[in-house]
Amino acid sequence: MADVAGSVTESTTDRAVVTISGLTRRYGERAVLDAIDLEIAPGEFVALIGRSGSGKSTLLRALARLDPDVDGDGRLEVPENRSVMFQDSRLLPWARVLDNVVLGLDSPDAAARGRAALADVGLAGRERAWPRMLSGGEQQRVALARSLVREPALLLADEPFGALDALTRIRMHVLLADLCARHRPAVLLVTHDVDEAITLADRVLVLDEGRIRVDLPVGLAKPRDHEHPDFLNIRRTLLEGLGITRKDGRDVAAP
């Protein structure tokens, strides 16, 4: 695989599923991504956090190949087999659940794979349902099934649980962790929720002003206890990376 400055290529390396070197994205004079360097290993779950406007979704869109205007001397290598989950399920309202799952899947066993994917997310028997008949959490389960039915090497998730209620969100955390352990895609999860990042990820990145300021491994056994001292220490480090400190028993954001 050639190393060509300014190129965007499909990854063929066994060493890393994603390789980013010097990646830049500008809007006018502002560098939203400023010479980003990053590697994601096969099967690694990486969470990306940061303040609003820090470039999180811009980086995810670049990895999804949805943004042709990344530039500079950057290199972006991503697998051809990748999928994306968004905050809303983006289901086609005129297509039944199974048809949404296998949309674009060119395979003679597409229907069987779609049914198996729906069973994996707890929706066996709902293949003929219309999206409007599902709750918000069920719609996101369908979106997850659609993402995993292709057995992607890379799963990109842009705040997929942000619109869910707290209980449904916890259930989706358990489901996503279980399915990722079974299917083993590399994952980049964009989230505003520090606890969500620590709960799910092998590694958490803090993006600030277009640069990765913190790159922190999470060496905790799963499932993770939110009250464990190591969990709380990691949380404190990440909050500090976001400019939030504890004062008088409460979190205080830097000006």
Coordinates of C-alpha atoms in Angstrom, one line a residue:
M1 CA 0.0 0.0 0.0
A2 CA 1.6 3.2 -1.1
D3 CA 2.1 6.1 1.3
V4 CA 1.0 9.1 -0.7
A5 CA 0.7 12.5 0.9
G6 CA -2.8 14.0 0.6
S7 CA -4.4 10.6 -0.4
V8 CA -7.5 8.9 0.8
T9 CA -7.3 5.1 0.3
E10 CA -8.8 1.9 1.4
S11 CA -6.9 0.2 4.2
T12 CA -5.3 -3.2 3.5
T13 CA -3.0 -3.4 6.5
D14 CA -3.3 -6.1 9.1
R15 CA -1.7 -3.7 11.7
A16 CA -4.4 -1.1 11.8
V17 CA -8.0 -0.9 10.5
V18 CA -7.8 2.9 10.5
T19 CA -4.6 5.0 9.9
I20 CA -4.8 8.8 10.0
S21 CA -1.7 11.0 9.6
G22 CA -1.7 14.7 9.5
L23 CA -5.4 14.9 8.6
T24 CA -6.8 18.4 8.2
R25 CA -10.2 19.8 7.5
R26 CA -10.8 23.5 7.0
Y27 CA -13.9 25.7 6.9
G28 CA -12.6 28.9 5.5
E29 CA -9.6 30.0 7.7
R30 CA -10.6 27.7 10.6
A31 CA -9.0 24.3 10.9
V32 CA -11.7 22.1 12.4
L33 CA -9.3 19.1 12.2
D34 CA -5.7 20.2 12.6
A35 CA -3.2 17.6 11.5
I36 CA -4.8 14.7 13.3
D37 CA -2.8 11.5 13.8
L38 CA -4.7 8.3 14.9
E39 CA -4.6 4.5 14.5
I40 CA -7.4 2.1 15.4
A41 CA -6.6 -1.6 15.7
P42 CA -8.8 -4.5 14.5
G43 CA -11.5 -5.1 17.1
E44 CA -10.6 -2.0 19.1
F45 CA -13.5 0.1 20.6
V46 CA -12.5 3.8 20.6
A47 CA -14.7 6.5 22.0
L48 CA -14.3 10.2 20.9
I49 CA -15.5 12.9 23.2
G50 CA -15.1 16.7 23.1
R51 CA -17.0 20.0 23.5
S52 CA -19.6 21.0 20.9
G53 CA -17.8 22.2 17.8
S54 CA -14.5 20.4 18.6
G55 CA -14.6 18.4 15.3
K56 CA -15.9 15.1 16.5
S57 CA -18.6 14.5 13.9
T58 CA -16.3 16.1 11.2
L59 CA -13.7 13.4 12.0
L60 CA -16.3 10.6 11.9
R61 CA -17.6 11.9 8.5
A62 CA -14.1 11.9 7.2
L63 CA -13.7 8.3 8.2
A64 CA -17.0 7.4 6.7
R65 CA -15.8 9.0 3.4
L66 CA -18.8 11.4 3.5
D67 CA -16.5 14.4 3.4
P68 CA -14.4 14.8 0.2
D69 CA -12.7 18.0 1.4
V70 CA -10.2 16.7 4.0
D71 CA -6.9 18.1 2.8
G72 CA -3.4 19.3 3.8
D73 CA -0.7 16.7 3.8
G74 CA -3.0 14.2 5.5
R75 CA -3.4 10.5 4.9
L76 CA -6.6 8.6 5.7
E77 CA -6.7 4.9 5.3
V78 CA -10.0 3.1 6.1
P79 CA -11.5 -0.3 5.3
E80 CA -13.8 -0.5 2.4
N81 CA -16.2 -2.6 4.5
R82 CA -17.5 0.0 7.0
S83 CA -20.9 1.1 8.3
V84 CA -22.3 4.1 10.0
M85 CA -24.9 4.7 12.8
F86 CA -26.3 8.1 13.4
Q87 CA -28.2 9.7 16.3
D88 CA -31.5 9.0 14.5
S89 CA -32.1 5.6 13.0
R90 CA -32.6 6.9 9.4
L91 CA -35.0 4.1 8.5
L92 CA -36.9 4.3 5.3
P93 CA -40.6 4.8 6.5
W94 CA -42.0 3.1 3.4
A95 CA -39.9 0.0 3.8
R96 CA -40.5 -2.8 6.3
V97 CA -38.0 -3.6 9.0
L98 CA -36.3 -6.5 7.2
D99 CA -36.0 -4.4 4.0
N100 CA -34.4 -1.6 6.0
V101 CA -31.8 -4.0 7.5
V102 CA -30.7 -5.5 4.2
L103 CA -30.9 -2.3 2.1
G104 CA -28.1 -2.4 -0.4
L105 CA -26.9 -5.8 0.7
D106 CA -26.1 -7.7 -2.5
S107 CA -26.1 -11.3 -1.4
P108 CA -28.2 -14.3 -2.2
D109 CA -28.7 -15.0 1.6
A110 CA -29.4 -11.3 2.4
A111 CA -32.9 -12.1 3.9
A112 CA -31.5 -14.9 6.1
R113 CA -28.7 -12.6 7.3
G114 CA -31.1 -9.8 7.9
R115 CA -33.4 -12.1 10.1
A116 CA -30.3 -13.3 12.0
A117 CA -29.2 -9.7 12.6
L118 CA -32.7 -8.8 13.9
A119 CA -32.6 -11.8 16.2
D120 CA -29.2 -10.6 17.5
V121 CA -30.8 -7.2 18.5
G122 CA -33.9 -8.8 20.1
L123 CA -36.3 -8.1 17.2
A124 CA -37.0 -11.6 15.9
G125 CA -40.5 -11.7 14.6
R126 CA -40.7 -8.0 13.7
E127 CA -39.4 -8.4 10.2
R128 CA -42.7 -7.2 8.6
A129 CA -43.3 -4.3 10.9
W130 CA -43.2 -0.7 9.6
P131 CA -40.7 1.6 11.3
R132 CA -43.5 3.8 12.7
M133 CA -44.7 0.8 14.7
L134 CA -41.4 0.7 16.6
S135 CA -40.3 2.7 19.7
G136 CA -37.2 4.9 19.4
G137 CA -35.1 2.2 21.1
E138 CA -36.4 -0.5 18.7
Q139 CA -35.7 1.8 15.7
Q140 CA -32.1 2.1 16.9
R141 CA -31.9 -1.7 17.3
V142 CA -32.9 -1.9 13.6
A143 CA -30.2 0.6 12.7
L144 CA -27.6 -1.5 14.7
A145 CA -28.8 -4.6 12.9
R146 CA -28.4 -2.8 9.6
S147 CA -24.9 -1.7 10.5
L148 CA -23.7 -5.2 11.6
V149 CA -25.4 -7.4 9.0
R150 CA -22.5 -6.6 6.6
E151 CA -19.9 -7.7 9.2
P152 CA -18.0 -4.4 8.9
A153 CA -14.4 -4.1 9.7
L154 CA -15.2 -0.6 11.0
L155 CA -18.3 0.6 12.7
L156 CA -18.7 4.4 13.0
A157 CA -21.3 5.6 15.5
D158 CA -22.3 9.3 15.8
E159 CA -24.1 9.7 19.2
P160 CA -26.4 6.8 18.3
F161 CA -28.0 6.8 21.8
G162 CA -28.3 10.5 22.4
A163 CA -32.0 10.7 21.8
L164 CA -33.0 7.7 23.9
D165 CA -34.3 7.8 27.5
A166 CA -31.9 6.7 30.3
L167 CA -33.1 3.2 30.7
T168 CA -33.2 2.4 27.0
R169 CA -29.8 3.9 26.7
I170 CA -28.4 1.5 29.3
R171 CA -30.0 -1.4 27.5
M172 CA -28.4 -0.3 24.3
H173 CA -25.0 -0.1 25.9
V174 CA -25.3 -3.7 27.0
L175 CA -26.5 -4.8 23.6
L176 CA -23.8 -2.9 21.7
A177 CA -21.0 -4.2 24.0
D178 CA -22.2 -7.8 23.5
L179 CA -22.6 -7.6 19.7
C180 CA -19.2 -5.9 19.3
A181 CA -17.6 -8.6 21.4
R182 CA -19.1 -11.2 19.1
H183 CA -18.6 -9.5 15.7
R184 CA -15.3 -7.8 16.6
P185 CA -15.5 -4.7 14.4
A186 CA -13.2 -1.8 15.1
V187 CA -15.5 0.9 16.5
L188 CA -15.3 4.7 16.7
L189 CA -18.1 6.0 18.9
V190 CA -18.7 9.8 19.0
T191 CA -20.4 10.8 22.3
H192 CA -20.9 13.7 24.6
D193 CA -21.3 11.3 27.6
V194 CA -18.1 10.7 29.5
D195 CA -19.6 7.8 31.4
E196 CA -20.9 6.2 28.2
A197 CA -17.4 6.4 26.7
I198 CA -15.7 4.8 29.8
T199 CA -18.4 2.1 30.0
L200 CA -18.0 0.9 26.4
A201 CA -14.5 1.8 25.1
D202 CA -11.1 0.3 25.2
R203 CA -9.7 3.7 24.7
V204 CA -11.1 7.3 25.0
L205 CA -9.9 10.3 23.0
V206 CA -10.6 13.9 23.9
L207 CA -10.7 16.2 20.8
D208 CA -10.2 19.9 21.5
E209 CA -9.8 22.7 18.9
G210 CA -9.2 20.2 16.2
R211 CA -6.5 18.2 17.9
I212 CA -6.5 15.0 20.1
R213 CA -5.4 16.3 23.5
V214 CA -6.0 13.1 25.5
D215 CA -5.6 9.5 24.4
L216 CA -6.4 7.3 27.4
P217 CA -6.6 3.5 27.5
V218 CA -9.4 2.1 29.7
G219 CA -8.0 -1.0 31.4
L220 CA -11.1 -2.0 33.3
A221 CA -12.8 -5.4 33.3
K222 CA -16.3 -5.4 31.8
P223 CA -19.1 -4.9 32.9
R224 CA -17.7 -1.7 34.5
D225 CA -18.7 -0.4 37.9
H226 CA -19.3 3.3 37.7
E227 CA -18.5 3.6 41.4
H228 CA -15.1 1.8 41.2
P229 CA -12.2 4.1 42.2
D230 CA -10.4 3.4 38.8
F231 CA -13.6 4.4 36.9
L232 CA -13.8 7.6 38.8
N233 CA -10.1 8.4 38.3
I234 CA -10.5 7.9 34.5
R235 CA -13.6 10.0 34.6
R236 CA -11.8 12.8 36.4
T237 CA -8.9 12.7 33.9
L238 CA -11.3 12.9 30.9
L239 CA -13.3 15.7 32.5
E240 CA -10.1 17.7 33.1
G241 CA -9.2 17.1 29.4
L242 CA -12.6 18.7 28.6
G243 CA -11.8 21.7 30.9
I244 CA -14.1 20.5 33.7
T245 CA -12.8 20.3 37.3
R246 CA -14.4 19.6 40.7
K247 CA -15.0 22.5 43.0
D248 CA -17.0 22.4 46.2
G249 CA -18.3 18.9 45.3
R250 CA -19.6 19.8 41.8
D251 CA -18.2 19.9 38.2
V252 CA -17.2 23.3 37.0
A253 CA -16.4 24.1 33.4
A254 CA -13.5 26.3 32.6
P255 CA -14.4 29.6 31.0

